[in-house]
């Protein structure tokens, strides 16, 4: 009787790569291979195989043909199923996609807030990232749904209502297509009030999957995009006239449209007290580096993480304490000589 061939356990396949383990390292089945091991003949094929697999994986990671990330932002909130439904639509088209939630707490109907958050986040994502934005107070109207490609190589799937204004000002827009191709939408009958599910989510997933985004519909002139009418801060011989445009999340800090560098042109130094008129209220507060540079519950001026002048209360809400609800005007005079 011929004995059945002995099956080698997976351990033996990788002895040459990682070293044998346990008391069986020098058992009889292995002793006959010692000479081959010493010459490197037995391990060489395994080493070559491992190197080939690693190289293949790295090549795939570096040359993927489509972006794998969708950044998703809405004003839906998180109390119902709207966000989960939209994510489900995207996963059904591209199950392996990575979806990053920028925020779903945009102030309801606030296109400006959506534009601010989009402007703040996009620099930290690579070319090829797809941003799906649903801040759409005129959903179902004649406003257009679009896909725009920035000059940084990022894609934006969103309503043509001005929410891309700040990104365009900084990065530029290379081209725009209106979304009209129903093959890229879902459902036999589109809802007039949930384009996040029926239009923006499926289109975003198609773009992320690497489908030809220009097939989404006809090209539009970049100049025809709807843009927000934003007031720019002004610095003159008197001082800086600016606007408080928002509050900073749950903390109640005031966000302004005054660039930090423009504020510094007024001549103030850190630690110095600055006269401020905000929303008709006149007050003085110190210009400091961070919140804890003043006592608890005291107001302060600082350059925020986005490089703009901010007003805050140390461990308090400036908006609540002083009753300031944006938008309001802000005036800061030049340093008195």
XYZ file of C-alpha atoms in Angstrom:
337
model
C 0.000 0.000 0.000
C 1.296 3.416 -0.900
C 0.987 5.898 1.924
C -1.076 8.970 1.213
C 1.032 12.073 0.678
C 1.397 14.091 3.812
C -0.277 17.532 3.726
C 1.954 20.401 4.668
C 0.378 22.840 7.050
C 0.482 26.519 6.073
C 3.133 27.022 8.740
C 5.728 25.256 6.593
C 5.117 27.600 3.677
C 6.291 30.606 5.648
C 9.056 29.057 7.768
C 11.635 30.471 5.399
C 10.170 33.971 5.597
C 9.458 34.316 9.282
C 11.344 31.440 10.912
C 9.786 28.222 12.203
C 8.006 28.435 15.521
C 7.503 26.052 18.406
C 9.142 22.740 19.220
C 8.406 21.338 15.754
C 10.913 23.656 14.098
C 13.415 20.814 13.653
C 11.098 17.847 13.324
C 12.033 15.089 10.882
C 9.949 16.356 7.933
C 11.978 19.553 7.976
C 15.506 18.131 8.444
C 15.812 17.079 4.845
C 15.299 20.699 3.790
C 18.037 22.176 5.965
C 20.556 22.141 3.127
C 18.124 23.987 0.825
C 17.409 26.492 3.576
C 21.110 27.143 4.070
C 21.485 27.863 0.381
C 18.433 30.134 0.321
C 16.852 28.044 -2.449
C 13.769 27.123 -0.470
C 13.051 30.633 0.785
C 13.747 32.497 -2.424
C 10.432 31.696 -4.171
C 8.500 32.693 -1.068
C 10.399 35.961 -0.750
C 9.797 36.759 -4.404
C 6.099 35.958 -4.038
C 5.758 38.175 -1.000
C 7.571 41.064 -2.681
C 5.383 40.713 -5.757
C 2.210 40.865 -3.664
C 3.392 43.922 -1.747
C 4.445 45.713 -4.934
C 1.105 44.920 -6.540
C -0.802 46.294 -3.569
C 1.238 49.490 -3.524
C 0.797 49.976 -7.246
C -2.958 49.578 -6.897
C -3.060 52.118 -4.094
C -1.125 54.680 -6.086
C -2.837 54.295 -9.432
C -6.493 53.892 -8.487
C -8.563 55.262 -11.346
C -11.209 56.965 -9.248
C -11.448 58.778 -5.914
C -12.571 56.674 -2.991
C -13.832 59.472 -0.725
C -17.118 61.369 -0.666
C -17.396 64.276 1.783
C -21.081 64.757 2.641
C -22.662 67.936 4.055
C -26.314 68.863 4.597
C -28.599 70.941 6.787
C -30.772 67.868 7.475
C -29.781 67.422 11.112
C -29.561 63.929 12.588
C -32.960 63.425 14.213
C -34.494 61.460 11.338
C -33.468 59.042 8.602
C -32.590 61.528 5.832
C -28.799 61.298 6.156
C -28.849 57.502 6.475
C -31.022 57.200 3.366
C -28.634 59.314 1.312
C -25.645 57.324 2.544
C -27.496 54.126 1.626
C -28.022 55.390 -1.921
C -24.305 56.111 -2.273
C -23.288 52.735 -0.842
C -25.702 50.915 -3.148
C -23.873 52.379 -6.155
C -20.341 52.122 -4.755
C -20.230 49.794 -1.714
C -16.511 50.349 -1.097
C -16.685 54.150 -0.990
C -15.571 56.007 2.137
C -18.103 58.648 3.202
C -16.899 61.442 5.489
C -19.613 63.517 7.163
C -18.432 67.124 7.098
C -21.514 68.186 9.062
C -25.274 67.783 8.926
C -25.826 70.661 11.341
C -25.556 73.542 8.888
C -27.956 76.259 10.032
C -31.189 75.336 8.197
C -31.501 77.148 4.858
C -28.180 79.011 5.387
C -26.309 78.870 2.099
C -23.645 81.153 3.581
C -22.941 78.726 6.444
C -22.696 75.866 3.955
C -20.299 77.917 1.833
C -18.165 78.709 4.910
C -17.859 75.077 5.984
C -17.102 73.911 2.456
C -14.431 76.596 2.109
C -12.873 75.597 5.423
C -12.734 71.844 4.755
C -11.722 71.475 1.123
C -8.010 72.376 1.504
C -7.499 69.310 3.716
C -8.685 66.795 1.093
C -6.766 65.641 -1.983
C -7.561 66.072 -5.641
C -10.244 63.631 -6.743
C -12.345 64.003 -3.590
C -16.084 64.326 -4.265
C -18.081 66.782 -2.140
C -21.837 66.176 -2.006
C -23.619 69.210 -0.553
C -27.340 69.486 0.132
C -28.117 72.919 1.554
C -31.026 73.593 -0.732
C -33.766 75.943 0.502
C -35.281 76.214 -3.002
C -35.368 72.458 -3.687
C -37.812 71.540 -6.451
C -37.741 75.022 -8.009
C -36.073 76.102 -11.230
C -32.635 76.223 -9.563
C -30.179 73.879 -11.282
C -28.426 70.821 -9.866
C -24.782 70.746 -10.963
C -21.434 68.995 -10.862
C -18.451 71.357 -10.797
C -14.765 70.507 -11.020
C -12.366 72.897 -9.313
C -8.917 73.794 -10.587
C -7.574 71.756 -7.633
C -9.160 68.662 -9.183
C -11.973 68.249 -6.653
C -15.599 67.565 -7.615
C -18.680 69.284 -6.174
C -22.180 67.841 -6.513
C -24.613 70.458 -5.261
C -27.373 72.931 -6.052
C -26.460 75.998 -8.090
C -27.412 78.447 -5.348
C -24.102 80.076 -4.419
C -22.891 77.483 -1.936
C -19.702 77.047 -3.989
C -18.945 80.798 -4.061
C -16.086 80.879 -1.538
C -14.410 77.769 -2.970
C -14.559 79.301 -6.443
C -13.026 82.558 -5.217
C -10.039 80.740 -3.740
C -9.526 77.671 -5.975
C -11.233 78.550 -9.257
C -13.698 76.377 -11.191
C -12.466 74.497 -14.259
C -15.818 73.352 -15.663
C -19.463 72.799 -14.744
C -22.193 70.448 -15.993
C -25.880 70.607 -15.190
C -27.372 67.352 -13.886
C -30.053 66.233 -16.335
C -29.181 62.595 -17.115
C -31.933 60.530 -15.449
C -29.794 57.387 -15.686
C -27.655 58.915 -12.933
C -30.677 59.523 -10.696
C -32.799 57.029 -8.764
C -36.489 56.256 -8.670
C -39.108 56.157 -11.379
C -40.536 59.417 -10.097
C -38.309 62.073 -8.591
C -39.426 63.714 -5.376
C -39.775 67.473 -5.590
C -38.501 67.870 -2.013
C -35.756 65.235 -1.546
C -33.176 65.824 -4.250
C -30.513 64.829 -1.730
C -31.698 61.241 -2.115
C -32.812 61.214 -5.733
C -30.180 63.381 -7.451
C -27.183 64.527 -5.430
C -26.383 61.243 -3.640
C -26.498 58.952 -6.694
C -24.623 61.436 -8.864
C -21.945 61.825 -6.202
C -21.483 58.056 -6.041
C -21.229 57.769 -9.836
C -18.541 60.454 -9.915
C -16.637 58.791 -7.065
C -16.857 55.446 -8.855
C -15.014 56.929 -11.807
C -17.888 57.221 -14.251
C -17.400 59.962 -16.845
C -18.784 62.924 -14.932
C -19.332 64.959 -18.100
C -22.112 62.515 -19.031
C -24.232 63.879 -16.190
C -25.648 66.548 -18.491
C -24.808 69.560 -20.658
C -21.871 71.817 -19.918
C -22.595 75.223 -18.414
C -20.576 78.406 -18.604
C -18.694 78.919 -15.344
C -19.657 82.586 -15.539
C -23.339 81.612 -15.282
C -23.011 80.103 -11.790
C -25.137 81.672 -9.062
C -22.918 83.506 -6.586
C -23.518 84.868 -3.116
C -23.364 88.632 -2.798
C -20.803 88.946 -0.028
C -19.728 92.215 1.513
C -15.977 92.504 1.830
C -14.452 94.082 4.930
C -13.060 97.568 4.354
C -9.952 99.077 5.950
C -9.410 102.812 5.564
C -7.853 105.713 7.445
C -10.532 105.544 10.142
C -10.319 101.826 10.832
C -11.932 98.532 9.800
C -15.590 98.185 8.899
C -16.577 94.526 8.770
C -19.437 92.157 9.501
C -20.153 89.431 12.001
C -21.305 86.671 9.681
C -21.885 83.702 12.001
C -21.321 82.127 15.394
C -18.754 79.399 15.965
C -20.779 76.244 16.593
C -22.028 75.677 20.147
C -19.525 78.040 21.766
C -21.095 81.322 20.701
C -17.890 82.942 19.436
C -18.467 85.533 16.721
C -17.075 84.820 13.257
C -16.245 87.898 11.181
C -15.266 88.561 7.580
C -12.225 90.610 8.702
C -8.964 88.923 7.759
C -6.481 88.722 10.633
C -3.744 90.405 8.594
C -6.066 93.318 7.827
C -6.871 93.693 11.518
C -3.158 93.823 12.357
C -2.794 96.739 9.946
C -4.777 98.823 12.446
C -1.720 98.805 14.700
C -2.854 96.748 17.688
C -0.491 94.413 19.556
C -1.400 91.330 21.589
C -2.213 92.249 25.166
C -3.524 95.654 24.133
C -7.078 96.799 24.854
C -9.118 97.422 21.700
C -12.254 99.579 21.375
C -14.943 97.721 19.414
C -18.396 98.622 18.169
C -20.433 95.512 17.358
C -24.129 95.535 16.567
C -24.477 99.053 17.958
C -22.788 98.128 21.254
C -19.536 99.833 22.196
C -17.067 97.964 24.414
C -13.398 97.362 25.039
C -11.606 94.017 25.121
C -8.070 92.690 24.937
C -6.522 91.341 21.769
C -4.904 88.049 22.835
C -3.507 84.804 21.454
C -6.017 82.408 23.018
C -9.063 82.297 25.292
C -7.265 81.624 28.578
C -5.171 84.789 28.193
C -8.040 86.670 29.869
C -9.899 85.843 33.120
C -12.954 83.585 33.055
C -16.079 85.138 31.539
C -14.161 88.099 30.104
C -14.442 89.106 26.421
C -11.512 88.987 24.016
C -10.406 89.455 20.410
C -8.312 86.767 18.715
C -7.285 85.461 15.290
C -9.284 82.265 14.797
C -8.120 78.987 13.256
C -9.287 80.144 9.807
C -7.205 83.311 9.972
C -10.056 85.746 10.639
C -10.760 88.056 13.571
C -13.025 86.487 16.178
C -14.791 87.738 19.307
C -15.203 85.391 22.247
C -15.773 85.096 25.972
C -13.403 82.863 27.930
C -15.523 79.764 28.689
C -18.717 81.567 27.749
C -20.828 82.560 24.756
C -20.189 86.032 23.363
C -23.411 85.830 21.380
C -25.499 84.987 24.469
C -23.734 87.290 26.936
C -23.918 90.374 24.728
C -27.044 89.519 22.726
C -25.338 89.601 19.336
C -27.151 87.678 16.605
C -25.458 87.687 13.168
C -25.369 89.348 10.758
C -24.360 92.637 12.413
C -21.834 95.329 11.573
C -18.463 95.564 13.305
C -16.226 98.642 13.509
C -12.721 98.847 15.000
C -10.813 102.163 14.849
C -7.114 102.449 14.135
C -4.750 102.767 17.089
C -4.867 106.323 18.369
C -1.625 108.203 17.768
